[in-house]
CSV table of N, CA and C in Angstrom, one decimal:
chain,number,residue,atom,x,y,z
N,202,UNK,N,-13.9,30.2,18.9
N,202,UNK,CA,-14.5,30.3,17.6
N,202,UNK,C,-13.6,29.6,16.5
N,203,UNK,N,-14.4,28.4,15.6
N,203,UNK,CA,-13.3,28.2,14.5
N,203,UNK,C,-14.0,28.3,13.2
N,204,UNK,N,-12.5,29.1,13.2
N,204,UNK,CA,-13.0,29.9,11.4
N,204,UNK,C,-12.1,29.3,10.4
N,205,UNK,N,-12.6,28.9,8.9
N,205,UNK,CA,-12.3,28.0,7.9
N,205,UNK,C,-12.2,28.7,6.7
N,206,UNK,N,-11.4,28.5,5.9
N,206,UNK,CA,-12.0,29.0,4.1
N,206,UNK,C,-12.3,28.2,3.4
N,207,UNK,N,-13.6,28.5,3.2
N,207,UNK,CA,-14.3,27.3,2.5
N,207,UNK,C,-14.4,27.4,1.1
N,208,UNK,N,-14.2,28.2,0.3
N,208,UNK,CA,-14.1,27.9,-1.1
N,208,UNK,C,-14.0,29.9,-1.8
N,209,UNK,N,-13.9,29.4,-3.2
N,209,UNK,CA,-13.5,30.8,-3.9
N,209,UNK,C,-14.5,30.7,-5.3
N,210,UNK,N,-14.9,31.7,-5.8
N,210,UNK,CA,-15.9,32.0,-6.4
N,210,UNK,C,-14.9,31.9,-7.9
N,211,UNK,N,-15.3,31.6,-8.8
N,211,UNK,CA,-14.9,32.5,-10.1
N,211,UNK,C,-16.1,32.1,-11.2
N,212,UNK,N,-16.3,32.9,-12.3
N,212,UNK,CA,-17.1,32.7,-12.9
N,212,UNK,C,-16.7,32.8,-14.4
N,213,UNK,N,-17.4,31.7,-14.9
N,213,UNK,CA,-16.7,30.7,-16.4
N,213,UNK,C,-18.2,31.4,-17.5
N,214,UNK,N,-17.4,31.3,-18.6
N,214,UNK,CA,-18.3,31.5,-19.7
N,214,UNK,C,-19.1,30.1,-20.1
N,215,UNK,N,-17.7,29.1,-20.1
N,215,UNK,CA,-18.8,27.2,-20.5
N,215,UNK,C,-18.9,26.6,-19.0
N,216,UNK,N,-19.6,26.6,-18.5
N,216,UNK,CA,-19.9,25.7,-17.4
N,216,UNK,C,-19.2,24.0,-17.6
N,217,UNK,N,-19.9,23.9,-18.5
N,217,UNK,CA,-19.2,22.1,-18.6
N,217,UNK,C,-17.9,22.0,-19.5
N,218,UNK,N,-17.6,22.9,-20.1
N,218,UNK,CA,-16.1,23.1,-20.4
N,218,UNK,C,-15.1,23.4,-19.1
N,219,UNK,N,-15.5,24.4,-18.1
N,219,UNK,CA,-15.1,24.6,-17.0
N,219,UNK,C,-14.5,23.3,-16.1
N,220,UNK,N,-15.4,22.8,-16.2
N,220,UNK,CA,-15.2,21.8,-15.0
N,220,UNK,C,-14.4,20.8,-15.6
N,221,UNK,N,-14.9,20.4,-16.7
N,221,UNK,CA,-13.8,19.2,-17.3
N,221,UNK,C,-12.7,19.4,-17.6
N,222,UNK,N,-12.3,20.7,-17.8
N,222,UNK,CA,-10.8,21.7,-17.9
N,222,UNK,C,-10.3,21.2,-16.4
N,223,UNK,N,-10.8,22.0,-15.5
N,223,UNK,CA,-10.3,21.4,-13.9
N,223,UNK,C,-10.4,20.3,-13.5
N,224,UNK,N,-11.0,19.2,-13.8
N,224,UNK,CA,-11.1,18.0,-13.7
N,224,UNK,C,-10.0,17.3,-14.5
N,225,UNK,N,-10.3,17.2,-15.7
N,225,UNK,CA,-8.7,16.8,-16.3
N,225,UNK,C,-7.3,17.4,-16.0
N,226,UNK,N,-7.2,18.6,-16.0
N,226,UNK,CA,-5.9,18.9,-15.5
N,226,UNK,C,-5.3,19.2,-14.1
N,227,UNK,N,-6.2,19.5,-13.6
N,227,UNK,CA,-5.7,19.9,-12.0
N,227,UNK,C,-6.5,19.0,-11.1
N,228,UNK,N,-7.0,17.9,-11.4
N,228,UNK,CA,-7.3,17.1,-11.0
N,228,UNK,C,-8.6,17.4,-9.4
N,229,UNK,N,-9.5,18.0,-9.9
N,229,UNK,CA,-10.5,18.2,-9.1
N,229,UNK,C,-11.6,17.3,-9.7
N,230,UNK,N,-12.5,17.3,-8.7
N,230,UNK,CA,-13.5,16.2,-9.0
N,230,UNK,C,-14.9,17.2,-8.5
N,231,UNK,N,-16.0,16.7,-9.0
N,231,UNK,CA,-17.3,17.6,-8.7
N,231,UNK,C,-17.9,16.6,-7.8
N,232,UNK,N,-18.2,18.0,-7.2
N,232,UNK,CA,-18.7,17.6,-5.7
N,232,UNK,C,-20.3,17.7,-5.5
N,233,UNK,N,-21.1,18.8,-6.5
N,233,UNK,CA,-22.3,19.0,-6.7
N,233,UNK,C,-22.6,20.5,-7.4
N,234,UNK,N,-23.5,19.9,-7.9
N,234,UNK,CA,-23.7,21.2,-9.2
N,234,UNK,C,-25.2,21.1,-8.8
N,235,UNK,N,-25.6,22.4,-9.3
N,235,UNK,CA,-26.9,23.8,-9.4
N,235,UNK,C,-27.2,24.4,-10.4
N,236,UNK,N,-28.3,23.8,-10.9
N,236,UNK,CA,-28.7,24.2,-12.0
N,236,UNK,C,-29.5,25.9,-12.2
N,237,UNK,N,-29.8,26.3,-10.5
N,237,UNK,CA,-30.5,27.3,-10.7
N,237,UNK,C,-30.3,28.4,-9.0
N,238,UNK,N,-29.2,28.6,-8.7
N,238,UNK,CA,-29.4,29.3,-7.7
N,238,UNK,C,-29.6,30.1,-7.2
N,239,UNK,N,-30.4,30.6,-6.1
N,239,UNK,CA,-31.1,31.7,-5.7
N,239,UNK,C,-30.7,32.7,-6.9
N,240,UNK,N,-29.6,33.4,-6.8
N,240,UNK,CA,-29.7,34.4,-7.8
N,240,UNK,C,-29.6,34.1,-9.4
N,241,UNK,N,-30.3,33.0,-9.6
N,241,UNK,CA,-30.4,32.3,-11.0
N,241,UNK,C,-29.5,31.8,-11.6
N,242,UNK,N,-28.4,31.7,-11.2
N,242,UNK,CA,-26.9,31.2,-11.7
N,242,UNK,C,-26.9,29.5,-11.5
N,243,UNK,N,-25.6,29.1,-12.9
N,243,UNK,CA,-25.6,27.7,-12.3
N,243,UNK,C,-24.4,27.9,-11.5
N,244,UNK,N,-23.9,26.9,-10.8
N,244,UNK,CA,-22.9,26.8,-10.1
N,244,UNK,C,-22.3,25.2,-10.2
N,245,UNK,N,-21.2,25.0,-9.5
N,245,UNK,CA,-20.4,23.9,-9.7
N,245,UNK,C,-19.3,24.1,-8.8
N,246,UNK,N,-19.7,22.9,-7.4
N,246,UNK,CA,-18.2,23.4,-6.8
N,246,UNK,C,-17.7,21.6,-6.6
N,247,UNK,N,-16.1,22.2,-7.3
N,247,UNK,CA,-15.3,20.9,-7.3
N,247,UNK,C,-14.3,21.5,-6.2
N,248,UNK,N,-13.2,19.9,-5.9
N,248,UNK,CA,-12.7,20.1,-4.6
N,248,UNK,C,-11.1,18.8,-5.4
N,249,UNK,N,-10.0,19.5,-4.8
N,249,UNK,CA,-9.0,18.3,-4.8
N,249,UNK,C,-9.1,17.3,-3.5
N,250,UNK,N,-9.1,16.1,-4.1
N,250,UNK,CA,-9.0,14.8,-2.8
N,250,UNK,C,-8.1,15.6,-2.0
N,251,UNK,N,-8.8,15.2,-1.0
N,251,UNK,CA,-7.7,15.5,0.3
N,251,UNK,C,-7.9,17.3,0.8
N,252,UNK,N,-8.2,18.3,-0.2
N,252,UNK,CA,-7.9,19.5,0.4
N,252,UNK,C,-9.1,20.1,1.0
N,253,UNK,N,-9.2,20.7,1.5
N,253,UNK,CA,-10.4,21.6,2.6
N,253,UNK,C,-11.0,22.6,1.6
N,254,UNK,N,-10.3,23.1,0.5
N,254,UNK,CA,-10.8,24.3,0.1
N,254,UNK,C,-11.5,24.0,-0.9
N,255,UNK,N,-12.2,24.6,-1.4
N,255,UNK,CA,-12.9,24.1,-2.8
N,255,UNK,C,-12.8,25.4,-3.9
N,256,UNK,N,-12.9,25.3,-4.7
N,256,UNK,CA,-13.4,26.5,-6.1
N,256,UNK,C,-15.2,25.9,-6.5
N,257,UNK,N,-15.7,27.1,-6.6
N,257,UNK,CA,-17.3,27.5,-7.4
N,257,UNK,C,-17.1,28.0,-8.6
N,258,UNK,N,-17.6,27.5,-9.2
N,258,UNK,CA,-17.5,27.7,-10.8
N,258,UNK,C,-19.1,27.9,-11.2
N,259,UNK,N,-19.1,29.8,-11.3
N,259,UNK,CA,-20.7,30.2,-11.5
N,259,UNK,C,-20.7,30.8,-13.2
N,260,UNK,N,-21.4,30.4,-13.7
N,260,UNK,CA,-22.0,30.7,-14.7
N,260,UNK,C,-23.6,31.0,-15.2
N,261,UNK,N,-23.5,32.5,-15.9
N,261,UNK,CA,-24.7,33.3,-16.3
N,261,UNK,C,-25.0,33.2,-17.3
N,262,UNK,N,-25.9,32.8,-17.9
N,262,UNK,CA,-25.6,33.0,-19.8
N,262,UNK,C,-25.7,34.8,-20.0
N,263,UNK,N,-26.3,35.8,-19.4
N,263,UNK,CA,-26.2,36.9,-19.4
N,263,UNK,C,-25.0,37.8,-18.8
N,264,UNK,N,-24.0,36.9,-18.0
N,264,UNK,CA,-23.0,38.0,-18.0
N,264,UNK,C,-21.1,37.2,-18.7
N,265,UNK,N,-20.7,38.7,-19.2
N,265,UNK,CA,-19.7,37.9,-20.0
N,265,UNK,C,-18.4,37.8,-19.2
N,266,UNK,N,-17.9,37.1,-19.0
N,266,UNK,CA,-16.4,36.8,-18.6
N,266,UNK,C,-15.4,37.8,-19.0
N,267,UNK,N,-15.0,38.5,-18.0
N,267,UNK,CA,-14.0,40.0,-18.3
N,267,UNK,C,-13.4,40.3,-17.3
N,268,UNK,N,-11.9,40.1,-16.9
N,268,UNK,CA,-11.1,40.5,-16.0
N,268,UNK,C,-9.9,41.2,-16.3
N,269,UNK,N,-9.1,42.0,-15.5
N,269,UNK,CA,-7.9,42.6,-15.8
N,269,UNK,C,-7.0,41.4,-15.7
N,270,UNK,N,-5.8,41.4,-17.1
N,270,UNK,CA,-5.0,40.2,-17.5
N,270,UNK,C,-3.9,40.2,-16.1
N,271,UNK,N,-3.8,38.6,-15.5
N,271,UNK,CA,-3.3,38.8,-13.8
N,271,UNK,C,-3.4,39.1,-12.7
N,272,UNK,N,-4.8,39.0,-12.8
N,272,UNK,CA,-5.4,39.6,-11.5
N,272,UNK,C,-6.0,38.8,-10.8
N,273,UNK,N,-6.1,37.3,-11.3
N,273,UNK,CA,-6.8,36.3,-10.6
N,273,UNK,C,-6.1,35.2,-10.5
N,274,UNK,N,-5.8,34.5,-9.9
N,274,UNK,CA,-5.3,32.5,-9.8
N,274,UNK,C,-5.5,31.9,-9.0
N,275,UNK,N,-5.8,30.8,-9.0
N,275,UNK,CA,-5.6,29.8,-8.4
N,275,UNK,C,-4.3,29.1,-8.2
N,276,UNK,N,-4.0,28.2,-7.4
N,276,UNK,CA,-3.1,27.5,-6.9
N,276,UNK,C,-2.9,26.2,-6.7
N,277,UNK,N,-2.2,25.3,-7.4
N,277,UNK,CA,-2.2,23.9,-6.7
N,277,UNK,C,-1.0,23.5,-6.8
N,278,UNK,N,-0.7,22.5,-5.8
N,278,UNK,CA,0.8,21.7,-5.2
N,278,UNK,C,0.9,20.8,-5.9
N,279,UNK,N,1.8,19.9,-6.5
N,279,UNK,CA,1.9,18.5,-7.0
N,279,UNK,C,3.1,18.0,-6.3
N,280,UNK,N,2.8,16.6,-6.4
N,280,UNK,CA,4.3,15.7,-5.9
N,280,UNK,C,5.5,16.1,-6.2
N,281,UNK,N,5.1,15.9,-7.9
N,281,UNK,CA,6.3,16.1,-8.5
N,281,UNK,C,6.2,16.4,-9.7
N,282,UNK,N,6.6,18.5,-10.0
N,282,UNK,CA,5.8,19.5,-11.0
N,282,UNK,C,6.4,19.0,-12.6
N,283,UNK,N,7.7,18.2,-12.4
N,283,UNK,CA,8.2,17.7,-13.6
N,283,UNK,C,8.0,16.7,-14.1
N,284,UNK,N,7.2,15.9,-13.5
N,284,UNK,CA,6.1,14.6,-13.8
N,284,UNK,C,4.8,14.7,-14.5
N,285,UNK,N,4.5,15.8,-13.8
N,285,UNK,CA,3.0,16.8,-13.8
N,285,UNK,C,2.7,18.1,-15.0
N,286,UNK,N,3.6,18.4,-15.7
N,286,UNK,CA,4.1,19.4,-16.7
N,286,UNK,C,4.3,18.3,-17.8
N,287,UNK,N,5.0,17.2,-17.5
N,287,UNK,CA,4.7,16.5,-19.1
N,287,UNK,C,3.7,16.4,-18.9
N,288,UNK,N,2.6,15.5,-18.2
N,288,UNK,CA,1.6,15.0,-18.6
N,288,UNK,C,0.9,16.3,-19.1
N,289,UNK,N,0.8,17.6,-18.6
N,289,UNK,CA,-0.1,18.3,-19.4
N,289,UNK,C,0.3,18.7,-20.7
N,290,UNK,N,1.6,18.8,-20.6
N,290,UNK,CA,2.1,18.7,-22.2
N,290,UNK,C,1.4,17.4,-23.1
N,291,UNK,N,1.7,16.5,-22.2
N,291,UNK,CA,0.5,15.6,-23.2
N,291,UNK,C,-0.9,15.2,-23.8
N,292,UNK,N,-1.2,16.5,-22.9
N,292,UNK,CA,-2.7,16.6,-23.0
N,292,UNK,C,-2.8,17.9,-24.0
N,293,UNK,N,-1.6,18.2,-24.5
N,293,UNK,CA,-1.4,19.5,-25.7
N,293,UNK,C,-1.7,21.0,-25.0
N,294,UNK,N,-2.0,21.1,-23.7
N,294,UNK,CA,-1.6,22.6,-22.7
N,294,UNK,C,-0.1,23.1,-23.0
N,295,UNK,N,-0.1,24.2,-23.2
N,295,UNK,CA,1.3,25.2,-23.0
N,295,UNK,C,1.0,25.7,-22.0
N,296,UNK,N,2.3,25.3,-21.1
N,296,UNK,CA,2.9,25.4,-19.9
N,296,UNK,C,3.6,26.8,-19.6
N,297,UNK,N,3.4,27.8,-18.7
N,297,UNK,CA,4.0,29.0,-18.8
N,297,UNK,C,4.7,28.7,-17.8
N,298,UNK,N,6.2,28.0,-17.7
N,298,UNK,CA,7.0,27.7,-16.9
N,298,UNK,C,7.8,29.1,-16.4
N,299,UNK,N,8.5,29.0,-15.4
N,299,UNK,CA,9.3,30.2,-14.6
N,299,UNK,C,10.2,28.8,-13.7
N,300,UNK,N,11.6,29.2,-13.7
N,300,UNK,CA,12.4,29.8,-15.1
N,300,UNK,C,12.0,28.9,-16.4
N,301,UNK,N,11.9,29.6,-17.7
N,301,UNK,CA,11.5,29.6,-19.0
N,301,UNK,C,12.6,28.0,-19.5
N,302,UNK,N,13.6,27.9,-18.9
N,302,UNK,CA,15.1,26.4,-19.0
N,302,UNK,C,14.1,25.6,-17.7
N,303,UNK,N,13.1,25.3,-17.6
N,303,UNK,CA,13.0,24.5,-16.2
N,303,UNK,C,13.5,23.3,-16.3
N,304,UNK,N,13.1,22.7,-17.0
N,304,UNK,CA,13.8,21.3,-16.5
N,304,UNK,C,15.6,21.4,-16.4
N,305,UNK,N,16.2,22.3,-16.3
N,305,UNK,CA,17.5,22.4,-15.7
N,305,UNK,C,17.7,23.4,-14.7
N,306,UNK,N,16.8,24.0,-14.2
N,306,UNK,CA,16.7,24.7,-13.6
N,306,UNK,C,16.0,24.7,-12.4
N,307,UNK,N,14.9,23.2,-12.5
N,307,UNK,CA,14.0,22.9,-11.8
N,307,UNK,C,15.0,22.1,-10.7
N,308,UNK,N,16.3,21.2,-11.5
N,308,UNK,CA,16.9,20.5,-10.7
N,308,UNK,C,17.9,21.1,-9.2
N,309,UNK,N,17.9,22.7,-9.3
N,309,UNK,CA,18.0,23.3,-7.5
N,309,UNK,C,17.7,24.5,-7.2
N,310,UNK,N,16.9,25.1,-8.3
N,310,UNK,CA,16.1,26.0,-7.8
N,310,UNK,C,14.4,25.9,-7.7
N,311,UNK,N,13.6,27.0,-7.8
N,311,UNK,CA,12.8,27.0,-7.4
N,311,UNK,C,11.6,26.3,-8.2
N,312,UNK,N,10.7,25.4,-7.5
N,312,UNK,CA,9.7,24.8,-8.7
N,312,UNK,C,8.6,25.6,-8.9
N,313,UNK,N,7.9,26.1,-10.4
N,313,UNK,CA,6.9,26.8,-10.3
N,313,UNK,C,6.8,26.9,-11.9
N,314,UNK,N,5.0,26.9,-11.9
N,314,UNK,CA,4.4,26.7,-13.9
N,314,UNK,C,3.2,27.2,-13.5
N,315,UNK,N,2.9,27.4,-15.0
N,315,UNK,CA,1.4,28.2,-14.5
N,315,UNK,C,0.4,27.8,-16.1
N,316,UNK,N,-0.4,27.1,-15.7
N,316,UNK,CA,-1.4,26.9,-17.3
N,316,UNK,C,-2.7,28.2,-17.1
N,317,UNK,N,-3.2,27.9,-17.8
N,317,UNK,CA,-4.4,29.0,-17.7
N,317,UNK,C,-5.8,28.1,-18.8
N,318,UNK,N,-6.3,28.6,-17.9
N,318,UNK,CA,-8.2,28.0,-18.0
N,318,UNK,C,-8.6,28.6,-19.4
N,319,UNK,N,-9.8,28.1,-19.8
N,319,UNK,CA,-11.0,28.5,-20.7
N,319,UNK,C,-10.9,29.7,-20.9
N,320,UNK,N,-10.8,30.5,-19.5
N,320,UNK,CA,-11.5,31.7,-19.4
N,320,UNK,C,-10.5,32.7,-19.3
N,321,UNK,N,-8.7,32.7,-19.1
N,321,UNK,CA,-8.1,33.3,-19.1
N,321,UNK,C,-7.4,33.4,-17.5
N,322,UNK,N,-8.2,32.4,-16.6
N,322,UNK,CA,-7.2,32.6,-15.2
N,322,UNK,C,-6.3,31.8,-15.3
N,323,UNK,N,-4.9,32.0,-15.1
N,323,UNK,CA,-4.2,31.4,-14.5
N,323,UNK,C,-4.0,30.7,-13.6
N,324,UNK,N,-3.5,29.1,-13.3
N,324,UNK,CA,-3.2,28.2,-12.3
N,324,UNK,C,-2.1,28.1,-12.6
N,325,UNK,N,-1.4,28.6,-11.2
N,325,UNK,CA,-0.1,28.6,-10.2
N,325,UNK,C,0.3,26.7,-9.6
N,326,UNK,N,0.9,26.4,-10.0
N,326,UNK,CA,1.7,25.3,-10.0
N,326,UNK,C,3.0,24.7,-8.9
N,327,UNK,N,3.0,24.8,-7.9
N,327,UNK,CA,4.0,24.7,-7.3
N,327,UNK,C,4.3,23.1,-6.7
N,328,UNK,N,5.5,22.9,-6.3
N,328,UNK,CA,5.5,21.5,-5.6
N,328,UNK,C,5.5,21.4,-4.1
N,329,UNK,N,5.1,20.5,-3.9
N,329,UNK,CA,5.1,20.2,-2.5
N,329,UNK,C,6.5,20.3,-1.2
């Protein structure tokens, strides 16, 4: 038997803010969107080139976006997170780096930043 994980659910207040948030920064691309699914939701599932897993981005105009603060993230790898941290700085994101000195810190300890979405989840940042 072969078993896979095929994608993760979360659910956005702007649909098309959503995606172009993860499309610009974390560099996912849409794969196909749903204007109306079985249970009346739209949906939107984007995917990074190359990875197996995907994120669903569901939105209800009837229900509101509400989670306990830290209780959800995502995750993505970059080549190189001090490459990848300016450019989002240049796209005017604050960066919640760990350790808070990274770029001196980055050079032999551990790599790791975390931006946060529309909606309040955090993306986990790590390098390859």
């Amino acid at each position: 038997m072969n078993i896979t994980f095929d994608h993760t659910r979360i659910r956005v207040s702007d649909l098309e803010k959503s995606i172009d948030w993860y499309c610009k920064t974390c560099g996912f691309v849409l794969l196909k969107r749903t204007d109306k699914s079985p249970s009346g939701n739209q949906l939107a599932h984007l995917q990074i080139p190359n990875s197996h897993h995907k994120l669903e981005l569901t939105y209800s105009p009837d229900f509101k976006v509400k989670f306990p603060e830290d209780l959800i993230h995502v995750c993505i790898r970059v080549d190189d997170i001090v490459v990848y941290c300016e450019m989002l700085e240049g796209l005017g994101l604050k960066t919640d780096l760990w350790p808070t000195n990274w770029r001196d810190k980055f050079k032999d300890g551990k790599r790791m930043a975390f931006i946060t979405d529309p909606d309040g989840y955090e993306v986990e940042i790590l390098e390859h």
